[in-house]
Each structure stands twice: as C-alpha cells, then as structure tokens.
Tab-separated table of C-alpha atoms (C1' of nucleotides) in Angstrom:
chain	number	residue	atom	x	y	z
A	69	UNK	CA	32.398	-9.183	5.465
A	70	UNK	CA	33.291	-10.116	1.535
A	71	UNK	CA	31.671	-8.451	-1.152
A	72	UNK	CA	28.697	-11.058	-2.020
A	73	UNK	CA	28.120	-11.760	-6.148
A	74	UNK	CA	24.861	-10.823	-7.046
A	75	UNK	CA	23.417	-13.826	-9.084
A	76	UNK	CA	20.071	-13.005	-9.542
A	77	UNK	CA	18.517	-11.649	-12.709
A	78	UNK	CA	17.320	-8.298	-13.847
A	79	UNK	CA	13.922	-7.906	-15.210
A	80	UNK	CA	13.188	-8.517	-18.798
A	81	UNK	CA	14.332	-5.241	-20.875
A	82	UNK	CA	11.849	-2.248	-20.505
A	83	UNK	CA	9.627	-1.268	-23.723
A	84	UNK	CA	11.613	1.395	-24.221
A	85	UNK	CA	10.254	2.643	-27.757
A	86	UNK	CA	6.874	3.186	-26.891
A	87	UNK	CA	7.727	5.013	-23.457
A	88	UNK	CA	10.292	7.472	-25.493
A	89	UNK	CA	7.549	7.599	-28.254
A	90	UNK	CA	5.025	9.354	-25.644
A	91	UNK	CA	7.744	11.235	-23.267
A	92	UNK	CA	9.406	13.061	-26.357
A	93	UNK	CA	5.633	14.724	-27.306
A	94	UNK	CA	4.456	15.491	-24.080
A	95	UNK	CA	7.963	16.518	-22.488
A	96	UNK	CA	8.681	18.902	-25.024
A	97	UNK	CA	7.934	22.601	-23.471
A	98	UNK	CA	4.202	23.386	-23.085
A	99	UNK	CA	2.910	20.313	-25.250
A	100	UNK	CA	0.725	19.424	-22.146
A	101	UNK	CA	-0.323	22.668	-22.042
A	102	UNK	CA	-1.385	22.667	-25.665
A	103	UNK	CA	-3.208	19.686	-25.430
A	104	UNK	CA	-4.823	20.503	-21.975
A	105	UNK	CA	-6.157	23.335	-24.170
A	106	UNK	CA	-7.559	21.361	-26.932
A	107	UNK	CA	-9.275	18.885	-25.153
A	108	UNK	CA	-12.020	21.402	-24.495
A	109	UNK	CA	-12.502	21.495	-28.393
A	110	UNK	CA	-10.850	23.149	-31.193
A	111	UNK	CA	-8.716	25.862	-31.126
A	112	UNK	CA	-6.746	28.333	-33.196
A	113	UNK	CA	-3.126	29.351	-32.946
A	114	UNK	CA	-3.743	33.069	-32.155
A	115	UNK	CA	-6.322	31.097	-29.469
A	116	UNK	CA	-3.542	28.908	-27.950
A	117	UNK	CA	-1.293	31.972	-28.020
A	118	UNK	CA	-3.558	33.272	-25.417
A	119	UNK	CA	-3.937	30.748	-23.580
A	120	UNK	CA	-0.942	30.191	-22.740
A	121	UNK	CA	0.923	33.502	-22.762
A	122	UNK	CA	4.805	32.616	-22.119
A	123	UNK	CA	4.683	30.496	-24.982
A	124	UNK	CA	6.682	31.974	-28.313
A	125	UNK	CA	5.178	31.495	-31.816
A	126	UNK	CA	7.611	30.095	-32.606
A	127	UNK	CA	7.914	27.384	-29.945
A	128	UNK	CA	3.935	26.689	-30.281
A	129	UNK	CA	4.508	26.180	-34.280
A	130	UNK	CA	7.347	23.681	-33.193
A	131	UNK	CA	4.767	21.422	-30.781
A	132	UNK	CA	1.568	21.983	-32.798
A	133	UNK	CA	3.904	20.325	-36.155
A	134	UNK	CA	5.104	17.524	-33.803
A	135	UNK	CA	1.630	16.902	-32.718
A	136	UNK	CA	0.098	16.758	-35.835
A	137	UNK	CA	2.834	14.730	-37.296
A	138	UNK	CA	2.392	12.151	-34.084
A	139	UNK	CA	-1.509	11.910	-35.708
A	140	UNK	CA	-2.209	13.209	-31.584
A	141	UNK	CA	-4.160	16.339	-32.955
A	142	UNK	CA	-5.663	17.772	-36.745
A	143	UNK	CA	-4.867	20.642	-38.487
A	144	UNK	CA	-7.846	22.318	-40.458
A	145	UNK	CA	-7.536	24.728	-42.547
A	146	UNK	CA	-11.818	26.230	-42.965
A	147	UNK	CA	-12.796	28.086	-45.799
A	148	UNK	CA	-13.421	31.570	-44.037
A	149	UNK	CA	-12.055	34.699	-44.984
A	150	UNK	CA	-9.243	35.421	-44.541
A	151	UNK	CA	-8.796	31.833	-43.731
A	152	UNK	CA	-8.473	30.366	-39.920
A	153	UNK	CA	-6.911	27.396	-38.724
A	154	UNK	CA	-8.465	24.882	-36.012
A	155	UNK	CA	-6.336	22.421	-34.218
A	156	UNK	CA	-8.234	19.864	-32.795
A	157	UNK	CA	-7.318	16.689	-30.647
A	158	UNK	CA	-8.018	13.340	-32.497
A	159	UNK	CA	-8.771	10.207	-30.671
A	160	UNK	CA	-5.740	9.249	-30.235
A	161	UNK	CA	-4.788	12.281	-28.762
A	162	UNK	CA	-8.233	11.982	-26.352
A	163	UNK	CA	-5.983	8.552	-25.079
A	164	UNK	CA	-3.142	10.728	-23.785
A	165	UNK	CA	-5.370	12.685	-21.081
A	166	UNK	CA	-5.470	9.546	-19.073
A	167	UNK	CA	-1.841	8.905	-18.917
A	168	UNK	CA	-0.814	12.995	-18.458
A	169	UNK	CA	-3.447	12.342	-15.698
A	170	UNK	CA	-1.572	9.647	-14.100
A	171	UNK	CA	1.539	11.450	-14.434
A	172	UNK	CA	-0.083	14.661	-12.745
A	173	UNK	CA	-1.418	12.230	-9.708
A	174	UNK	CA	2.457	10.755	-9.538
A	175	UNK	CA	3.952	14.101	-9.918
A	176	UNK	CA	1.405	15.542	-7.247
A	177	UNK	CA	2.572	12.847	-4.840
A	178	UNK	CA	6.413	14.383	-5.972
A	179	UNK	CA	6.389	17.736	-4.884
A	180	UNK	CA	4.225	16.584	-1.528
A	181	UNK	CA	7.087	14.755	-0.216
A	182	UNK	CA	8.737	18.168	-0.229
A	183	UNK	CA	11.680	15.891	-2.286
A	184	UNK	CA	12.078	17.924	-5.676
A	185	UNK	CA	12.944	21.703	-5.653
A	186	UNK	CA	9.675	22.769	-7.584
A	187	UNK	CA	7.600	25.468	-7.000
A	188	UNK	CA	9.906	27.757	-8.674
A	189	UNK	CA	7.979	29.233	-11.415
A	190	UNK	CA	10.396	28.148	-14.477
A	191	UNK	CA	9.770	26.854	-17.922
B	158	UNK	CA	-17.752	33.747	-45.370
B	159	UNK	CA	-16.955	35.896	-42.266
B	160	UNK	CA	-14.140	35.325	-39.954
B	161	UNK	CA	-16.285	34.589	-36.935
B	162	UNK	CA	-15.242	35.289	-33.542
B	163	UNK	CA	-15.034	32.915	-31.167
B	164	UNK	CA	-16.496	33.023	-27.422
B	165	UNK	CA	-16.037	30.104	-25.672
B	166	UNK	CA	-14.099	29.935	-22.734
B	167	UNK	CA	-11.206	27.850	-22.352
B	168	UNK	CA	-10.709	25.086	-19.999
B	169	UNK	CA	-9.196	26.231	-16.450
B	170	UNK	CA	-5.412	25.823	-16.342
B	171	UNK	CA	-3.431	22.491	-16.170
B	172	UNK	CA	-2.315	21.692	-13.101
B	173	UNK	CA	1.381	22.263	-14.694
B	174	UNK	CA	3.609	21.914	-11.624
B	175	UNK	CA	3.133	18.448	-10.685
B	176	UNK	CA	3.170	16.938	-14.246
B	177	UNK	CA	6.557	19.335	-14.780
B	178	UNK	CA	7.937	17.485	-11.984
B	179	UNK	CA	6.968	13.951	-13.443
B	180	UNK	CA	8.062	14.662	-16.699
B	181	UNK	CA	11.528	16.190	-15.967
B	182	UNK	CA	12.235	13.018	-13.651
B	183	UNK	CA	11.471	10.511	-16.086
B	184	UNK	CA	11.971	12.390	-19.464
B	185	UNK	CA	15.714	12.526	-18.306
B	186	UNK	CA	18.033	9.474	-20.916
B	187	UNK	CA	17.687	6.410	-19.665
B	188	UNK	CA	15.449	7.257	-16.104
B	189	UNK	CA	12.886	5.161	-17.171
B	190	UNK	CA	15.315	2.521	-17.482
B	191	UNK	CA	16.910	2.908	-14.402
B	192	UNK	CA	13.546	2.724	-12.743
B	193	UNK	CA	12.426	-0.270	-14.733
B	194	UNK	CA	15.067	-2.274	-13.641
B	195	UNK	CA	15.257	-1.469	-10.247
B	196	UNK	CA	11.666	-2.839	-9.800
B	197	UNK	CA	13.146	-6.132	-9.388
B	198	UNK	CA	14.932	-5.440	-6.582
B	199	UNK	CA	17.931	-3.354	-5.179
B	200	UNK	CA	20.799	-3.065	-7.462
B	201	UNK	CA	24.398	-1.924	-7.284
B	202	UNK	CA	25.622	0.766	-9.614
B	203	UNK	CA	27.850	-1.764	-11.315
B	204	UNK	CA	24.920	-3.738	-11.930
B	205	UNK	CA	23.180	-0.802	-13.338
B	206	UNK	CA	25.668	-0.185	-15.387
B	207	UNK	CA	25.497	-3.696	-16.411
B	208	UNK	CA	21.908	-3.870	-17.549
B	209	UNK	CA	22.035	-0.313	-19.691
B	210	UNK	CA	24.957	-0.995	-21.761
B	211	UNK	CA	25.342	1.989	-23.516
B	212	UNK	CA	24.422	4.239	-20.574
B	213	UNK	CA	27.758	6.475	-19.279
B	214	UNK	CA	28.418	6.201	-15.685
B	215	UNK	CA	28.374	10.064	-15.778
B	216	UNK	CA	25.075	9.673	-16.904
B	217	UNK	CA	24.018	6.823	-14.814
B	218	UNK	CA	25.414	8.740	-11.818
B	219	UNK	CA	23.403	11.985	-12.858
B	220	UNK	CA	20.388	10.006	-13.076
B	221	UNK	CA	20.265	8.144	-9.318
B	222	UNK	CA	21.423	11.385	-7.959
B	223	UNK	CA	18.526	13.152	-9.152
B	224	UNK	CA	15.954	10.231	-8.498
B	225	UNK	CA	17.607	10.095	-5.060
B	226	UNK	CA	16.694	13.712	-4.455
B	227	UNK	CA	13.166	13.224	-5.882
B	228	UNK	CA	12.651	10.854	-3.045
B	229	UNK	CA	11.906	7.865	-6.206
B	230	UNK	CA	15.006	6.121	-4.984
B	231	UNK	CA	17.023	4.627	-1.839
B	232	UNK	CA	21.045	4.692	-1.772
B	233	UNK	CA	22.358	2.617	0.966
B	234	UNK	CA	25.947	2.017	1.839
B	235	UNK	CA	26.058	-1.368	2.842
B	236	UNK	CA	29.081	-2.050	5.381
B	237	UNK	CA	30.344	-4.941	3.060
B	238	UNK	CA	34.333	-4.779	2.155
B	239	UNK	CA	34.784	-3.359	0.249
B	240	UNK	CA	31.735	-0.935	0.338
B	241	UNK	CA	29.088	-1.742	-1.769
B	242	UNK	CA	26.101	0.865	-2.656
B	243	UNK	CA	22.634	-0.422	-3.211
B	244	UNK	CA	20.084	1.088	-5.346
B	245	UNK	CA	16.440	0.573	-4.337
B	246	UNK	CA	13.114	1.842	-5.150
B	247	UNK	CA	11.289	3.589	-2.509
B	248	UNK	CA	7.400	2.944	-2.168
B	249	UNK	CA	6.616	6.415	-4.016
B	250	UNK	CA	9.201	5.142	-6.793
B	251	UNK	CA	6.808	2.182	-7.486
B	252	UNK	CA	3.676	4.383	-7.236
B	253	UNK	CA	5.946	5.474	-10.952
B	254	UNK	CA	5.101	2.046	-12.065
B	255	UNK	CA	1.765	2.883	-13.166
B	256	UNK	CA	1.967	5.945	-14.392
B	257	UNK	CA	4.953	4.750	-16.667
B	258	UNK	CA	2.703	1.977	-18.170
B	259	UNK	CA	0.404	4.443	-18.789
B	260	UNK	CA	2.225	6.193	-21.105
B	261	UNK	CA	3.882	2.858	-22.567
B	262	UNK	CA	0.288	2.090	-23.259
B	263	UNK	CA	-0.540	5.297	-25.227
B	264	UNK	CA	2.903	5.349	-26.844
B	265	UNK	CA	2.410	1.812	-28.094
B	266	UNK	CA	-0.565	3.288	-29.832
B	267	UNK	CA	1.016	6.317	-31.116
B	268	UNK	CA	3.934	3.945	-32.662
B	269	UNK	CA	0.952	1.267	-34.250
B	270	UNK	CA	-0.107	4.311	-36.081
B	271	UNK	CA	3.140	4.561	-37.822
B	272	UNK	CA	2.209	8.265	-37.529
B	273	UNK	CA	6.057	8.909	-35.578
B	274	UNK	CA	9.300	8.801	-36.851
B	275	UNK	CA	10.185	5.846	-34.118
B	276	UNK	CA	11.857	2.695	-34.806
B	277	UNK	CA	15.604	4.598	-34.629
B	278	UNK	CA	16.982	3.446	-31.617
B	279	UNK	CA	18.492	6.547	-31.375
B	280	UNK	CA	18.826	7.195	-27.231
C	80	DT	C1'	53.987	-6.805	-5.961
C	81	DC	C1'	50.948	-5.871	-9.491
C	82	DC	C1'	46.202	-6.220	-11.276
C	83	DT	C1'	41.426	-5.769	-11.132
C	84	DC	C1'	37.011	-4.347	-9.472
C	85	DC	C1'	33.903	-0.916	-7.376
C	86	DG	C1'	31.683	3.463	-7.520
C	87	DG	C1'	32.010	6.938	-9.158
C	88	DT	C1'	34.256	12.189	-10.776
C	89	DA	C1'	36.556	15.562	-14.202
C	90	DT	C1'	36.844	17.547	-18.615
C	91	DC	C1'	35.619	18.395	-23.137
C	92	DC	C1'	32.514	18.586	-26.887
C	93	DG	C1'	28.750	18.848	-30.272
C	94	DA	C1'	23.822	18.879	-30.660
C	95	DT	C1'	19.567	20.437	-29.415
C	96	DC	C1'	16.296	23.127	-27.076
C	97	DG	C1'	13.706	27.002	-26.176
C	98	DG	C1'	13.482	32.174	-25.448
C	99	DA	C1'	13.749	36.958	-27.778
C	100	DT	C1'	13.012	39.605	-31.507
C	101	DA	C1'	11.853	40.822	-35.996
C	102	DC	C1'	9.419	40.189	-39.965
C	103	DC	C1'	6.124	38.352	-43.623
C	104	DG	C1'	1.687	38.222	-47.018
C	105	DC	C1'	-2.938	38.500	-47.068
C	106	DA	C1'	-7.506	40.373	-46.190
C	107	DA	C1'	-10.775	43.157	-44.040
C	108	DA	C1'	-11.962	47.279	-41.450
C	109	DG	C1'	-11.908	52.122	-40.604
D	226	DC	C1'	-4.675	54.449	-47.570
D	227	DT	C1'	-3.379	52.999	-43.304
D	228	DT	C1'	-4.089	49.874	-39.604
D	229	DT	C1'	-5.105	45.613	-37.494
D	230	DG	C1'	-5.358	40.669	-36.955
D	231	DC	C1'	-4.195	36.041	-38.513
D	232	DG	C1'	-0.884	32.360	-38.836
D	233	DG	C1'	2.947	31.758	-38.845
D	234	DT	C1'	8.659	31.956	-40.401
D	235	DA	C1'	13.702	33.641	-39.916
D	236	DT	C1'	17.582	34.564	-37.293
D	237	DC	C1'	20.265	34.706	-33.323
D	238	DC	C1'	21.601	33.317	-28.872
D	239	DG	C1'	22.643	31.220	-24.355
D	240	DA	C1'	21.792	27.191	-21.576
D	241	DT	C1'	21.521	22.553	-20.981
D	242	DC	C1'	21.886	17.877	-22.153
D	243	DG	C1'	24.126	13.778	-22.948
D	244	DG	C1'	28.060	11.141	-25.193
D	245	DA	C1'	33.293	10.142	-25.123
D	246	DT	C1'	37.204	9.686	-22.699
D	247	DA	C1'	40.193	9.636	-18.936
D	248	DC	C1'	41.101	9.123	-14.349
D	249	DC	C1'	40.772	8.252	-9.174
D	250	DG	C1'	41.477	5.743	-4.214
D	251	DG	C1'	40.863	1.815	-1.660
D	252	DA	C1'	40.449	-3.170	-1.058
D	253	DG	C1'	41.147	-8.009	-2.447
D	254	DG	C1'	43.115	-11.477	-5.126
D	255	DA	C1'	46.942	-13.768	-7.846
DNA sequence: TCCTCCGGTATCCGATCGGATACCGCAAAG
DNA sequence: CTTTGCGGTATCCGATCGGATACCGGAGGA
C-alpha cells in the first residue's frame, strides 16, 4: 500500500495573538491564584502574601506589575498612614473568571482520565 | 488616618490542580497551534510541520508527545509503505476547543485595550 | 545507483523563569 | 529607643524551555 498525498486543506490559521495574550498572564506562576484572590474584592500585598503562602515577594511583585500593566487589575495607593496598597480586579479582569473557569472544567476532565502525571504537589 | 485592619475572609482556595494541568498543556510554544489545526482532521507530522513553519521538529515532537500522554491526542501508525503516523484529536482534545476560545475571547479584549505589549510576533 | 521524503532524535546554547535569601525606608506602637 | 509591620527591591542561583543545527534508517522513485 503507497503512501497516499494528503490534498486536503488545513484550517484557516489560529488567532494566535489573542490566545498568547491571555496564556502568558494567567500561565505565569500563581497569577490564577492572585486573581482567584481578588475576585472576592480588594486586597493588599501583605494580604495576598497570606493567602497564598509559597508565593515569594518577589514573584507576587512580578505578577501583580504584569497584571496591572495588562489593565486585568488596579493598583491604589489610599491615603492611610503609613500608606496601604489595594489591588483590585477591574472589569476586564472580572471577564477572565469565565475562561480560567472553562479551563478548570477542561483541566478537571484532564487529570480524570488518569492521562497527565498531576497530583504531585509542585509549583 | 489609621491603618485599619482588615477582617474579611478570603475566598476558599482555587481549585489549582486542574487549571495547572490545562495551562501547562496548552501554555507549552505552539500547543495551541498544534491543537488548532488538528481540529480539521488527522494530520501527519510532516503536515504539521507544514502548517507551523517556524515550529522545530524537536519542538513539534515534544509537543504531540506530551498531548499524547495527556490523553488530548491520538498517534496511529498507519500500515501504509512506507509508514505513515497520523495525528488526531481525541474527543477530550475537542472538549479543548471551547475552553481555548474562551480565552481567545478574553485575550482579544485584553489586546483591544492596547493595555499589553502584544503585536510582536515574538513566539 | 543515487536522491529524496518521512518521522523523528541528538546536541548545544542562550534566555527566561521562579525559588531563596537578604535587605530597605518609613511610620507607628510599646 | 527599639521593635514591628508594610510594601516591596536586590542579588544569586539552578532548572527548564525553546531555537538552531545536524543527523539518522528505511523505502520509493529517477
């Protein structure tokens, strides 16, 4: 049996921008985490510290810049003393809970099949 | 103006594991991609190859190995001469589909805002 | 006989990523 | 005056990631 030529066509090209756009903020380490966090209202860094104990300060500056740079959540600055800092998810951010929760319902069907060596703690 | 403490409780915890899994299987170059243009139909390596230009086969091999193992992906041998491999989405590979629109969706908006650095077709 | 195609693998390399640790200035509290 | 908490930054380091390049065996075709 001869190797056939394939002669039908591939799919128009994927919208790849938009789809790297998204996966490079929430696939950096514990940016779902962060804004899991926030959506149940504002929160400070020593706050988010907490929350999420494995994270480094220095790791949670790094994601809470990209966010805020990605317009996904604001940085306020209020006039206490000494002065405190809120982080707080925009509306734009409120539009990436859906899709994290699709990706939880896909990922959920992922580690059912038993496929993908999860459950190990890491990250 | 007093530093006041806060007491509200934080949400429960994200449900980290599953969206860990997601997010490492299509945050991976070009997996999204792959995936994209194997929902039209089973494809050969070659093919693959074909459609992502500047992909590497090392790369391109790295990636269907690991969607393989994820159970997002079918390799069949097909008894053709000489042997031929076919790529093919399995039904949890499409159930992706949806959840990669999703975040298309939300990453078209986070691009509209002109709020990312985007546009470089870097990747 | 030599060439090409298929489906990859082997090696090297630089860049980036995230963890660990230490440290900072400021202000209020004790 | 010393300590504590806040909101980070600085430096170092090992691991991983992905690109570049080269190469492979087997089968058909010219």
């Amino acid at each position: 049996m001869a190797l056939r030529r394939r002669r039908n066509r591939s799919p128009a090209p994927p919208p790849s921008c938009p789809l790297l756009a998204c996966t490079s903020l929430i696939g950096g380490a514990w940016a779902p985490n962060v804004i899991w966090y926030l959506s149940g209202g504002p929160r400070r860094f020593t706050e988010l510290k907490a929350d999420i104990p494995p994270i480094t300060p220095r790791v949670l500056s790094k994601r809470l810049r990209e966010l805020e740079k990605a317009g996904v959540i604001d940085r306020r600055v209020l006039p206490t003393s000494p002065p405190s800092v809120d982080y707080e998810l925009t509306a734009l951010g409120r539009e990436l809970l859906p899709a994290i929760q699709a990706i939880v319902d896909v990922g959920t069907r992922l580690t059912a099949t038993g496929a993908s060596p999860m459950a190990s703690q890491k990250r």
